[in-house]
JSON list of C-alpha atoms in Angstrom, two decimals:
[
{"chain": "A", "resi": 565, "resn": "UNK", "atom": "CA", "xyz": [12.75, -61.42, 75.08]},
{"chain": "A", "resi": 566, "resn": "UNK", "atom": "CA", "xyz": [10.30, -59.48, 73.00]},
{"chain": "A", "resi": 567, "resn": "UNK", "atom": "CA", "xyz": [8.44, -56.47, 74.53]},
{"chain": "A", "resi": 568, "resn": "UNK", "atom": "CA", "xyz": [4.85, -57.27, 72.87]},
{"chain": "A", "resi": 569, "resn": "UNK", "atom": "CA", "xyz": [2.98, -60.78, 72.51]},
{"chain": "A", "resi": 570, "resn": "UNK", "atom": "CA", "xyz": [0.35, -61.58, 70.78]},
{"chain": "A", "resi": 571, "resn": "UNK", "atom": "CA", "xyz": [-2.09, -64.42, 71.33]},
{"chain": "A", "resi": 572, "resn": "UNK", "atom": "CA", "xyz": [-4.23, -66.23, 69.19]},
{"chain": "A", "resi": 573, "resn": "UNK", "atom": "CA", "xyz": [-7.34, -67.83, 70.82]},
{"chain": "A", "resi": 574, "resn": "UNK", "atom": "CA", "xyz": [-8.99, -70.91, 69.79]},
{"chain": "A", "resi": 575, "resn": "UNK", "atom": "CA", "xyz": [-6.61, -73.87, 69.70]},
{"chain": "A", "resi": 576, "resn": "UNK", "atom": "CA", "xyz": [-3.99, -71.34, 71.04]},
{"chain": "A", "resi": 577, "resn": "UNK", "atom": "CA", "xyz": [-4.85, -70.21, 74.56]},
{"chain": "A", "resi": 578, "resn": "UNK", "atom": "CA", "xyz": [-8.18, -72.36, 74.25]},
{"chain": "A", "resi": 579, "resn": "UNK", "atom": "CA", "xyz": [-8.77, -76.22, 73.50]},
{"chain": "A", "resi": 580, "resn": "UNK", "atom": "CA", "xyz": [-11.85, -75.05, 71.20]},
{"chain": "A", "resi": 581, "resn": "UNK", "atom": "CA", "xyz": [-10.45, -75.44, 67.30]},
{"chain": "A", "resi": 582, "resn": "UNK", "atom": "CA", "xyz": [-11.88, -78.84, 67.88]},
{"chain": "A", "resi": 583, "resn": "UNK", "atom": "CA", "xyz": [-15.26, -77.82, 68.84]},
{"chain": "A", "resi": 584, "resn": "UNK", "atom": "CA", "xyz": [-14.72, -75.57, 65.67]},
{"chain": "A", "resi": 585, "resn": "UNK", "atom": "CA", "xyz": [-13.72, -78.73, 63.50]},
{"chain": "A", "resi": 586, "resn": "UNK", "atom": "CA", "xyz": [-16.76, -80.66, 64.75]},
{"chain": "A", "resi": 587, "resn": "UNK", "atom": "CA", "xyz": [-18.92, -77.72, 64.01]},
{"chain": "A", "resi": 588, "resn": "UNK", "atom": "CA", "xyz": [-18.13, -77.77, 60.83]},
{"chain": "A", "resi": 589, "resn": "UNK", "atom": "CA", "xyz": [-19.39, -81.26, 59.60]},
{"chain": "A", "resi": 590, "resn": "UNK", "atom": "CA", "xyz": [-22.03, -80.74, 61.99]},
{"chain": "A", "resi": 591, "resn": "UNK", "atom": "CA", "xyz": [-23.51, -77.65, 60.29]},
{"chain": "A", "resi": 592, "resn": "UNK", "atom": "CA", "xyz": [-22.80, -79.04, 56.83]},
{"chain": "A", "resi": 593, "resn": "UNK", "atom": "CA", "xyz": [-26.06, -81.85, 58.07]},
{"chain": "A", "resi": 594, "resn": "UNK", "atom": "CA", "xyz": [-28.08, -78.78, 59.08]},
{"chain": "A", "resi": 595, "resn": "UNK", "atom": "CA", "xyz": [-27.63, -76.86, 55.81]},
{"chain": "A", "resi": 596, "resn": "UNK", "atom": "CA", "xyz": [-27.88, -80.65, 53.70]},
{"chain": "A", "resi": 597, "resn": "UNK", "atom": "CA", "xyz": [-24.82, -80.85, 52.37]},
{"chain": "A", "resi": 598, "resn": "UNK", "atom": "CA", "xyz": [-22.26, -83.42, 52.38]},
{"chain": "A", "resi": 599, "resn": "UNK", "atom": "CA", "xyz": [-19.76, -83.33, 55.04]},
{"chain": "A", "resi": 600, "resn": "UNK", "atom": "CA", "xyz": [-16.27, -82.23, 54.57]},
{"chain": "A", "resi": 601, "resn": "UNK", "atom": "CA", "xyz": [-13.31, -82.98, 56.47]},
{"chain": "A", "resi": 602, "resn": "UNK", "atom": "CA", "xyz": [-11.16, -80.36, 54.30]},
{"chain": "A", "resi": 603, "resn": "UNK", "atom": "CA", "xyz": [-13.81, -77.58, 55.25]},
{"chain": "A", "resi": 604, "resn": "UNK", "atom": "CA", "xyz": [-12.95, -76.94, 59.12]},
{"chain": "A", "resi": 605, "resn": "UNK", "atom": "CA", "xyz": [-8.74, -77.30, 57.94]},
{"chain": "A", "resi": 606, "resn": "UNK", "atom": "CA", "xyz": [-9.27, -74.28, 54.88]},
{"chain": "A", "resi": 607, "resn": "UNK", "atom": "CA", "xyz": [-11.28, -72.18, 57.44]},
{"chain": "A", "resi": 608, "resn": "UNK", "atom": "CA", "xyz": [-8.82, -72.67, 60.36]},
{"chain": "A", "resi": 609, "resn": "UNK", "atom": "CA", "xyz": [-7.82, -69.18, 61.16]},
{"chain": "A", "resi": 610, "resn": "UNK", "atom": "CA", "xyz": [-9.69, -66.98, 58.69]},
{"chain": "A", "resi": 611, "resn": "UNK", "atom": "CA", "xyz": [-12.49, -64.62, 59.38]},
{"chain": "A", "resi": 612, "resn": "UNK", "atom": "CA", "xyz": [-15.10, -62.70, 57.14]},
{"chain": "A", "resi": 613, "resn": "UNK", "atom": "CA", "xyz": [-14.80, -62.18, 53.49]},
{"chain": "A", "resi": 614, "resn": "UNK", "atom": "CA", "xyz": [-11.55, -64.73, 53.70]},
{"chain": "A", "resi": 615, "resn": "UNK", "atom": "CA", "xyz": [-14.00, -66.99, 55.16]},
{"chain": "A", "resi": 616, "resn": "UNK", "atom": "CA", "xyz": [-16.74, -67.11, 52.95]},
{"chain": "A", "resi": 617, "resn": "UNK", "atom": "CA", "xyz": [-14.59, -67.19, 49.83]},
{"chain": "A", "resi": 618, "resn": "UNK", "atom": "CA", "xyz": [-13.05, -70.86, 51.20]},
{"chain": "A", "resi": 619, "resn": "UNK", "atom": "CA", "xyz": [-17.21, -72.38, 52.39]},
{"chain": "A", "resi": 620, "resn": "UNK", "atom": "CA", "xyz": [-18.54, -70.83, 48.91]},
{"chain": "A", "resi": 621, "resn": "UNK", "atom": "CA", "xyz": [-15.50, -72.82, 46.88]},
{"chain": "A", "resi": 622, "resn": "UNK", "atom": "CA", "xyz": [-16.89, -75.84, 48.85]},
{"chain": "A", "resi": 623, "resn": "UNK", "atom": "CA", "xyz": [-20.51, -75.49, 48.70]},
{"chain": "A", "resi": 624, "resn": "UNK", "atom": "CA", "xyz": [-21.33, -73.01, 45.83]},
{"chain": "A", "resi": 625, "resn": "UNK", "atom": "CA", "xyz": [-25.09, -73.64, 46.58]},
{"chain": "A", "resi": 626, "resn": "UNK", "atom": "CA", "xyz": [-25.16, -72.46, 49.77]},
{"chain": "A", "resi": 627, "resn": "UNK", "atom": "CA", "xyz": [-25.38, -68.81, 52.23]},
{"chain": "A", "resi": 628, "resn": "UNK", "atom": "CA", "xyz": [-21.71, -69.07, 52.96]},
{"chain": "A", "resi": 629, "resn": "UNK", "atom": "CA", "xyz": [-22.25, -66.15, 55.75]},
{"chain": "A", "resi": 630, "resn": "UNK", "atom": "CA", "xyz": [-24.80, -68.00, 57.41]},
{"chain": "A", "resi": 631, "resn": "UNK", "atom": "CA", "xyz": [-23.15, -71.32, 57.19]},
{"chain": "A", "resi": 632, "resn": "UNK", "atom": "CA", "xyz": [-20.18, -69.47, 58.90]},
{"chain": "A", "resi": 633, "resn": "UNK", "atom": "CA", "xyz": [-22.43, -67.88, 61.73]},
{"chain": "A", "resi": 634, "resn": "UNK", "atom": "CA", "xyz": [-23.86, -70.89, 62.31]},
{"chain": "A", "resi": 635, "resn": "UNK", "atom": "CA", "xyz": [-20.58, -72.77, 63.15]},
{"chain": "A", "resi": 636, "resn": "UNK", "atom": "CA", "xyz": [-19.45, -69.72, 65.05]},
{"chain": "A", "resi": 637, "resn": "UNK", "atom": "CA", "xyz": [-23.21, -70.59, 67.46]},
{"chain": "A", "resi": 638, "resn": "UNK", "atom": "CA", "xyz": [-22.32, -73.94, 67.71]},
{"chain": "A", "resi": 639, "resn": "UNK", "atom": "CA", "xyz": [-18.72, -73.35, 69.35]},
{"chain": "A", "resi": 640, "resn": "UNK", "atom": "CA", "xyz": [-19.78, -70.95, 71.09]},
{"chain": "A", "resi": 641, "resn": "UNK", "atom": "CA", "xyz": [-22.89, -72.78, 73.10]},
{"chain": "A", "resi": 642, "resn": "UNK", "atom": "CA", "xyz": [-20.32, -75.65, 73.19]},
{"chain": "A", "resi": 643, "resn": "UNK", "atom": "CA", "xyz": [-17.65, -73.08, 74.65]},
{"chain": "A", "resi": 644, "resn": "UNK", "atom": "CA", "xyz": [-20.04, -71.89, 77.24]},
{"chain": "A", "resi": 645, "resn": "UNK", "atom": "CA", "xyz": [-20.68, -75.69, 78.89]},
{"chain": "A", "resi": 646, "resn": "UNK", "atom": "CA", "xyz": [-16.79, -76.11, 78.50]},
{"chain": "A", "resi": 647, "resn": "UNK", "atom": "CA", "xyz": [-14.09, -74.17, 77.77]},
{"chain": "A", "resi": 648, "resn": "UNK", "atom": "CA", "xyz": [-10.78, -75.59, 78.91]},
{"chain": "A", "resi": 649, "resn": "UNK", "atom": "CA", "xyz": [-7.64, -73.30, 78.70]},
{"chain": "A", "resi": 650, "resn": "UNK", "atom": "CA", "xyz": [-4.91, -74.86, 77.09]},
{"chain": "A", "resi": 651, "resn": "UNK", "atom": "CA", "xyz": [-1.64, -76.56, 79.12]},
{"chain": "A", "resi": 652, "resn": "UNK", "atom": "CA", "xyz": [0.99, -73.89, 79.60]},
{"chain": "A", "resi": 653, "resn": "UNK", "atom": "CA", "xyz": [-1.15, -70.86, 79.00]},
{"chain": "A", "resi": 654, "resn": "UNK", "atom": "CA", "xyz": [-2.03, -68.94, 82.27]},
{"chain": "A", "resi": 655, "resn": "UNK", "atom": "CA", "xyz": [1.91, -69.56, 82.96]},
{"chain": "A", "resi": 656, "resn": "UNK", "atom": "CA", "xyz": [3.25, -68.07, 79.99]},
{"chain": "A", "resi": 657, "resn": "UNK", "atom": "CA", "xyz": [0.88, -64.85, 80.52]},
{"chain": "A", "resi": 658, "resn": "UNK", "atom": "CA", "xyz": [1.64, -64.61, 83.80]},
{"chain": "A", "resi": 659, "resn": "UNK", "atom": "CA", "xyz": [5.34, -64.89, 82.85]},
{"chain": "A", "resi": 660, "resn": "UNK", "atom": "CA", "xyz": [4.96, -62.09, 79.93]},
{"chain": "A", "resi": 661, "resn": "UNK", "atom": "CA", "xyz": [3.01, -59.65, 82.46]},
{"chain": "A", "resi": 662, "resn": "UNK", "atom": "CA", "xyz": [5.50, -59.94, 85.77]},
{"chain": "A", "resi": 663, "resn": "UNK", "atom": "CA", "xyz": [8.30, -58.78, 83.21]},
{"chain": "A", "resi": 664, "resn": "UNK", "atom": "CA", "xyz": [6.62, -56.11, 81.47]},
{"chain": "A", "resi": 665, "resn": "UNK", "atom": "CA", "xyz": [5.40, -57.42, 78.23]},
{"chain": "A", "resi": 666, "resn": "UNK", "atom": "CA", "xyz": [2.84, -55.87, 76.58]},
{"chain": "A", "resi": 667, "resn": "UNK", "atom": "CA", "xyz": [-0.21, -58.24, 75.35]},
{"chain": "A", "resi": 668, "resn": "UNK", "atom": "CA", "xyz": [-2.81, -58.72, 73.01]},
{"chain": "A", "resi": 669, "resn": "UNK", "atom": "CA", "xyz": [-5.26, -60.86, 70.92]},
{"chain": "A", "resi": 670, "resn": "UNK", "atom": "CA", "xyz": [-5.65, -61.19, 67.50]},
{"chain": "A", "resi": 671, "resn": "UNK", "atom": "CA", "xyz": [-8.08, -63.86, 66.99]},
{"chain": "A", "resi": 672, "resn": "UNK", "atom": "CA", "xyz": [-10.76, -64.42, 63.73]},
{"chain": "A", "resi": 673, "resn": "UNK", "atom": "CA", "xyz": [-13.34, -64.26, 66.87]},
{"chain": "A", "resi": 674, "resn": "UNK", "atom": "CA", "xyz": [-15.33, -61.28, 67.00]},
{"chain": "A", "resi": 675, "resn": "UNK", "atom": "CA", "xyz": [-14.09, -58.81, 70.37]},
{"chain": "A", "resi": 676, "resn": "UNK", "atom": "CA", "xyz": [-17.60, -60.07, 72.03]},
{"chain": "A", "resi": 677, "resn": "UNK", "atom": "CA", "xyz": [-16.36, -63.79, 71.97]},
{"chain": "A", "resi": 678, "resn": "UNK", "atom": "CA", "xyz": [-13.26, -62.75, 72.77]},
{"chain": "A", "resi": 679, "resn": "UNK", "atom": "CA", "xyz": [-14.16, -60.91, 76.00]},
{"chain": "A", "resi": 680, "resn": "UNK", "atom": "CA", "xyz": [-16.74, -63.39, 76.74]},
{"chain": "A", "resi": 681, "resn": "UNK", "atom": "CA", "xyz": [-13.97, -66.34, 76.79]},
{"chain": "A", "resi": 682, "resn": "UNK", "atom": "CA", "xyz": [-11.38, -64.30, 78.95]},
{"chain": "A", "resi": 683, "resn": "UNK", "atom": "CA", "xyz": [-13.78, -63.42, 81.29]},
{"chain": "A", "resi": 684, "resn": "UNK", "atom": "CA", "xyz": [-15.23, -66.84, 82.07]},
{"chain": "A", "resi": 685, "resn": "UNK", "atom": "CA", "xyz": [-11.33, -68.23, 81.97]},
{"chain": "A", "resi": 686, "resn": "UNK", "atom": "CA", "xyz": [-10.10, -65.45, 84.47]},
{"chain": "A", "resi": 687, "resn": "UNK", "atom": "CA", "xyz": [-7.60, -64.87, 81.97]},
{"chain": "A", "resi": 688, "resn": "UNK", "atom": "CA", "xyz": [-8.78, -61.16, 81.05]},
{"chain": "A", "resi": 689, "resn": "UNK", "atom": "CA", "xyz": [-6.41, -59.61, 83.00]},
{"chain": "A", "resi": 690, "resn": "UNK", "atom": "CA", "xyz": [-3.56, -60.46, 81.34]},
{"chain": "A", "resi": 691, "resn": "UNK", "atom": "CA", "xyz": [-4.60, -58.59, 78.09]},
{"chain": "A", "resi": 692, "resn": "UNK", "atom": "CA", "xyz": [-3.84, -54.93, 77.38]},
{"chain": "A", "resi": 693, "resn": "UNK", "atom": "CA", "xyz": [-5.84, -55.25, 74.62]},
{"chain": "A", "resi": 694, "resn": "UNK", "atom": "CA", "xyz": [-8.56, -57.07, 72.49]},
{"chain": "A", "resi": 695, "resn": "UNK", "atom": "CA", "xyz": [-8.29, -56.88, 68.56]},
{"chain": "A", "resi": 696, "resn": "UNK", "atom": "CA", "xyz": [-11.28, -59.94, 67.06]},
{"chain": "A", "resi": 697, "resn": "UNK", "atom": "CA", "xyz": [-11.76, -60.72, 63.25]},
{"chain": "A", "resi": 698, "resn": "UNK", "atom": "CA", "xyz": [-14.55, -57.81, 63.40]},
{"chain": "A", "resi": 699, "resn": "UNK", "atom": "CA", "xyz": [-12.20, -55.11, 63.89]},
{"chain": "A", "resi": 700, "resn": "UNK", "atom": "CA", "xyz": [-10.23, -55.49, 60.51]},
{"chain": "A", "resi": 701, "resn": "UNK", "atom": "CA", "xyz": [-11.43, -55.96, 56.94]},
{"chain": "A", "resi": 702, "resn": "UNK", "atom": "CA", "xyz": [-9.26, -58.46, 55.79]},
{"chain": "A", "resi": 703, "resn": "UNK", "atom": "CA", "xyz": [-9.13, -61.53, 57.97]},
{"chain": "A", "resi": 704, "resn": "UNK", "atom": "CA", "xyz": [-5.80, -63.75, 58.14]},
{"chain": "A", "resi": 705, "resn": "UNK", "atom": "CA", "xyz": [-3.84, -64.48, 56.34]},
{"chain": "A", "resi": 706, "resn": "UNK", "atom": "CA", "xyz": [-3.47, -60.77, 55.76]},
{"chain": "A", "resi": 707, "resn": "UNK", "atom": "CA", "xyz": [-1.15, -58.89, 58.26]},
{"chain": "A", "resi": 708, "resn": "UNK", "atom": "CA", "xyz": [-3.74, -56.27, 59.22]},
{"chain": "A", "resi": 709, "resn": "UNK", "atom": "CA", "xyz": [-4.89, -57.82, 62.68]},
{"chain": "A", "resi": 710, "resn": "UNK", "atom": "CA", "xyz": [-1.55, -58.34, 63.46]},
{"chain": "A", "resi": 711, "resn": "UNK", "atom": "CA", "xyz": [-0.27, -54.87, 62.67]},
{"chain": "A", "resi": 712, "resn": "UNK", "atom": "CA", "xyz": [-3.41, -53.74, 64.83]},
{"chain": "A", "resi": 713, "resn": "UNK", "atom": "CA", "xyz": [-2.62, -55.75, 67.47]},
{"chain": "A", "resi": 714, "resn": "UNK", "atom": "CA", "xyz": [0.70, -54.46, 67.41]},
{"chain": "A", "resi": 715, "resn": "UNK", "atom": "CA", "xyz": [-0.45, -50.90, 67.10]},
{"chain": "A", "resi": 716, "resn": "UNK", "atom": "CA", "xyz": [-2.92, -51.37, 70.03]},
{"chain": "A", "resi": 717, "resn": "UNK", "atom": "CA", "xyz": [-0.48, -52.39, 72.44]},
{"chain": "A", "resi": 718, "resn": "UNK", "atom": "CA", "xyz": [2.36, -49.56, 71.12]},
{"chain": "A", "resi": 719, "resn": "UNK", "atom": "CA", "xyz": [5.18, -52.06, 70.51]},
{"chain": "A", "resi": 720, "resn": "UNK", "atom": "CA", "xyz": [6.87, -52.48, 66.90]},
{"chain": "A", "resi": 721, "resn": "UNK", "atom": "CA", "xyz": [5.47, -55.48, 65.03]},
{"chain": "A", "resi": 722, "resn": "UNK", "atom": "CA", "xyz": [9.07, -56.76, 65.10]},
{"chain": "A", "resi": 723, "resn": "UNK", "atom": "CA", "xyz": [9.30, -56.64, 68.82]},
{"chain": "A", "resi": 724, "resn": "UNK", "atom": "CA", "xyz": [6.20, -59.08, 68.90]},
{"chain": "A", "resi": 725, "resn": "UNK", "atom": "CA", "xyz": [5.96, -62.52, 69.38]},
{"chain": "A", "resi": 726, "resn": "UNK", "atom": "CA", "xyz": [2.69, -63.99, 68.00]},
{"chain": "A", "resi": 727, "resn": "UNK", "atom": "CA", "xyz": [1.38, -67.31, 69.43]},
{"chain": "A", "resi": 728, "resn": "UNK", "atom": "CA", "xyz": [-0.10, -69.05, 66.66]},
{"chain": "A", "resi": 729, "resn": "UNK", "atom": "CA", "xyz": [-1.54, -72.55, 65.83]},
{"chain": "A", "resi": 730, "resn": "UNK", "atom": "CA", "xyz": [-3.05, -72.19, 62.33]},
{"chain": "A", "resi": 731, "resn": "UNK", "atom": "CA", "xyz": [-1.05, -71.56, 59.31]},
{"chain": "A", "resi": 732, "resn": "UNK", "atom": "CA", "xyz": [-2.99, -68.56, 57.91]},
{"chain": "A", "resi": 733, "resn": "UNK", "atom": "CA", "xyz": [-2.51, -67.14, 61.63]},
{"chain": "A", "resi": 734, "resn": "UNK", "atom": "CA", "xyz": [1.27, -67.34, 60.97]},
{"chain": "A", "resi": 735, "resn": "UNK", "atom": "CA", "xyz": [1.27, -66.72, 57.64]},
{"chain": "A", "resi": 736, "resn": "UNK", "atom": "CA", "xyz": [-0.06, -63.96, 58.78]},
{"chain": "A", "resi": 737, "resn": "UNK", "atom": "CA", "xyz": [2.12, -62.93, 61.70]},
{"chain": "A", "resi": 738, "resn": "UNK", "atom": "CA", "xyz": [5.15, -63.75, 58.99]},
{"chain": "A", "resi": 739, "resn": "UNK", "atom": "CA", "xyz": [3.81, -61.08, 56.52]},
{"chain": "A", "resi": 740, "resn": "UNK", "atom": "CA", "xyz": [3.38, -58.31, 59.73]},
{"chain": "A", "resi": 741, "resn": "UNK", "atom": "CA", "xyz": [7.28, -59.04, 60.43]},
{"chain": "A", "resi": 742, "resn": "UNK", "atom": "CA", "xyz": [6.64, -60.04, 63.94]},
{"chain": "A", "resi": 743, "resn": "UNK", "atom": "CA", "xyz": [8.49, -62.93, 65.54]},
{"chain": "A", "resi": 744, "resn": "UNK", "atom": "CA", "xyz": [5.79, -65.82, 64.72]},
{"chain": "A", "resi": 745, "resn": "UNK", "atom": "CA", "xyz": [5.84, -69.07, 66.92]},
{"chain": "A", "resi": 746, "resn": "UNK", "atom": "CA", "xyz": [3.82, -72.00, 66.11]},
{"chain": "A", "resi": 747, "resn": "UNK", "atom": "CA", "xyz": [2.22, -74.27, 68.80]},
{"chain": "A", "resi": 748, "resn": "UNK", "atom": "CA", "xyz": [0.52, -77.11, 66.54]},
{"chain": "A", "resi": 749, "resn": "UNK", "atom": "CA", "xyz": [-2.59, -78.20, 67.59]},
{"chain": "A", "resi": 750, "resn": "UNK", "atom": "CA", "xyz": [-5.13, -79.25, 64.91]},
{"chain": "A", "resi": 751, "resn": "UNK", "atom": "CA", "xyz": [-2.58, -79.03, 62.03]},
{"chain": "A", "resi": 752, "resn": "UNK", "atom": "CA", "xyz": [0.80, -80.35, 61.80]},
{"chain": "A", "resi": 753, "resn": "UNK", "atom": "CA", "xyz": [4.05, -78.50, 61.13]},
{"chain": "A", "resi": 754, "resn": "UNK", "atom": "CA", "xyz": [4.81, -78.11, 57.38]},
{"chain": "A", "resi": 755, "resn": "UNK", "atom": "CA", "xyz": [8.32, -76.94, 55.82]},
{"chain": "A", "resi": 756, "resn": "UNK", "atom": "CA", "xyz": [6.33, -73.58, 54.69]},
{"chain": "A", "resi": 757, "resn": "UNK", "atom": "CA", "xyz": [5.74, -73.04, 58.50]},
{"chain": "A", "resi": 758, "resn": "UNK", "atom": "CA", "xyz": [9.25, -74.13, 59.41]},
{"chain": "A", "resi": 759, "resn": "UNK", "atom": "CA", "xyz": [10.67, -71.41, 56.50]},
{"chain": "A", "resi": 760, "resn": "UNK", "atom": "CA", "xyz": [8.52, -68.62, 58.47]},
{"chain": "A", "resi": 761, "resn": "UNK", "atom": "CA", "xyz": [8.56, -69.38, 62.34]},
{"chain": "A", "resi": 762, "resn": "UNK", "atom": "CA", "xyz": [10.77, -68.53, 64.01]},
{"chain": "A", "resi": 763, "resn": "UNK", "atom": "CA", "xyz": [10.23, -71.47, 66.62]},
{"chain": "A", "resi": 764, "resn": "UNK", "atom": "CA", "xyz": [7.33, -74.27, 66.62]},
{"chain": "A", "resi": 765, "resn": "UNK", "atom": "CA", "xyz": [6.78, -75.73, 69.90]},
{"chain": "A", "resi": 766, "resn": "UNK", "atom": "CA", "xyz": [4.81, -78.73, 71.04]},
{"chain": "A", "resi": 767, "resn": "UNK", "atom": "CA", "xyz": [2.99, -76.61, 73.72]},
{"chain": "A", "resi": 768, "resn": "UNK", "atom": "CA", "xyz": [2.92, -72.93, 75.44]},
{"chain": "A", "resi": 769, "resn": "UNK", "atom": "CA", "xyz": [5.04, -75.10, 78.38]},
{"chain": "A", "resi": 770, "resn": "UNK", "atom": "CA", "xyz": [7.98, -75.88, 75.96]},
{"chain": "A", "resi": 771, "resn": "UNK", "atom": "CA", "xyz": [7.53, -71.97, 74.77]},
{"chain": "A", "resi": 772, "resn": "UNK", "atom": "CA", "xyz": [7.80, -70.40, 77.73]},
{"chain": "A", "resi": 773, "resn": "UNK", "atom": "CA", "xyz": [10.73, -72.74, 78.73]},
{"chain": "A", "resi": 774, "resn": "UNK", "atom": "CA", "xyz": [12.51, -71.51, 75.57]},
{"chain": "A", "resi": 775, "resn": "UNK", "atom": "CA", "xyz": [12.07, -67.70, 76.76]},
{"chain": "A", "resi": 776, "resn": "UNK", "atom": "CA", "xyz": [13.23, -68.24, 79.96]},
{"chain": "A", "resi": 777, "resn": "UNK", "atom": "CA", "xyz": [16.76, -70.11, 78.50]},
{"chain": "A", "resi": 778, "resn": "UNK", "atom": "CA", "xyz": [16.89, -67.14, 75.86]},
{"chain": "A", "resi": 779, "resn": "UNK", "atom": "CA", "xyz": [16.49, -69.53, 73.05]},
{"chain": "A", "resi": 780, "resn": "UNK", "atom": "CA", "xyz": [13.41, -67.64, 71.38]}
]
């Protein structure tokens, strides 16, 4: 077993890339632009500059910083009537902490989101620390929250699993030479994200199981 994890959040430890997905098309009506499935799939996982780049190549005509903050409002007023924590996830924490391992975030939310959905899960106390998309300059897929992540919790990047269920996330995780493991939730496994996990598991359940049988 690795002696660091580190945990995406939304469609990883919460059922919210949906809400994210739907926020999407349902800012693109706000902003009066045509909806786009494609949109919420590009942006899954990215944060920032990375971000903006992807809504700007699909609406050149509009604020592509605003059209992100606006999405990020909508998930999280949605987030705050509802936030359910995904199947296998309060287990595999509690798992990591009762033998030692050291854990963190690394999610494209900002640290304030972050905290905000730990706290109102009662899953803060699992975490030895908090790295959001506002704490690094470039947003996945770059390495740098990862390495941070890493860094903050004082465990090699190589001795880290990451907990991902976007592919920038673990493309990511992949580039930081950690041990990435994808849980799919939005987007399906592809052969790039079979070439660079080193397990992809249909939920945190079947992940955990895996530790505890020393197969990942």
């Amino acid at each position: 077993m690795q002696q660091g994890a580190i945990f995406d959040m939304d469609g990883l430890l919460f059922d919210t890339e949906k809400m994210y997905q739907h926020g999407w098309l349902v800012v693109a009506d706000e902003f009066g632009v045509p909806r786009s499935p494609e949109l919420g799939k590009a942006c899954c996982g990215t944060s920032g500059e990375t971000m903006a780049a992807v809504v700007h190549s699909f609406y050149p005509t509009v604020d592509a910083y605003a059209y992100s903050r606006r999405v990020a409002e909508y998930v999280r007023d949605e987030a705050a009537k509802n936030l359910p924590i995904m199947p296998g996830a309060r287990e595999l924490l509690h798992y990591f902490r009762a033998h030692g391992v050291r854990i963190a975030t690394a999610s494209s939310s900002t640290v304030a989101q972050i905290e905000k959905n730990l706290a109102q899960s009662g899953l803060r106390e699992y975490f030895d620390a908090i790295v959001g998309g506002d704490m690094v300059e470039r947003g996945k897929p770059a390495p740098d929250i990862f390495l941070r992540a890493a860094a903050a919790i004082q465990i090699a990047p190589a001795d880290c699993y990451v907990f991902e269920d976007g592919y920038n996330g673990l493309r990511g995780a992949s580039a930081a030479g950690c041990v990435a493991v994808m849980i799919p939730d939005t987007l399906p496994p592809t052969e790039e994200m079979r070439g660079i996990c080193t397990g992809i598991y249909p939920s945190l359940h079947a992940a955990l199981d895996a530790i505890k049988q020393g197969k990942l």
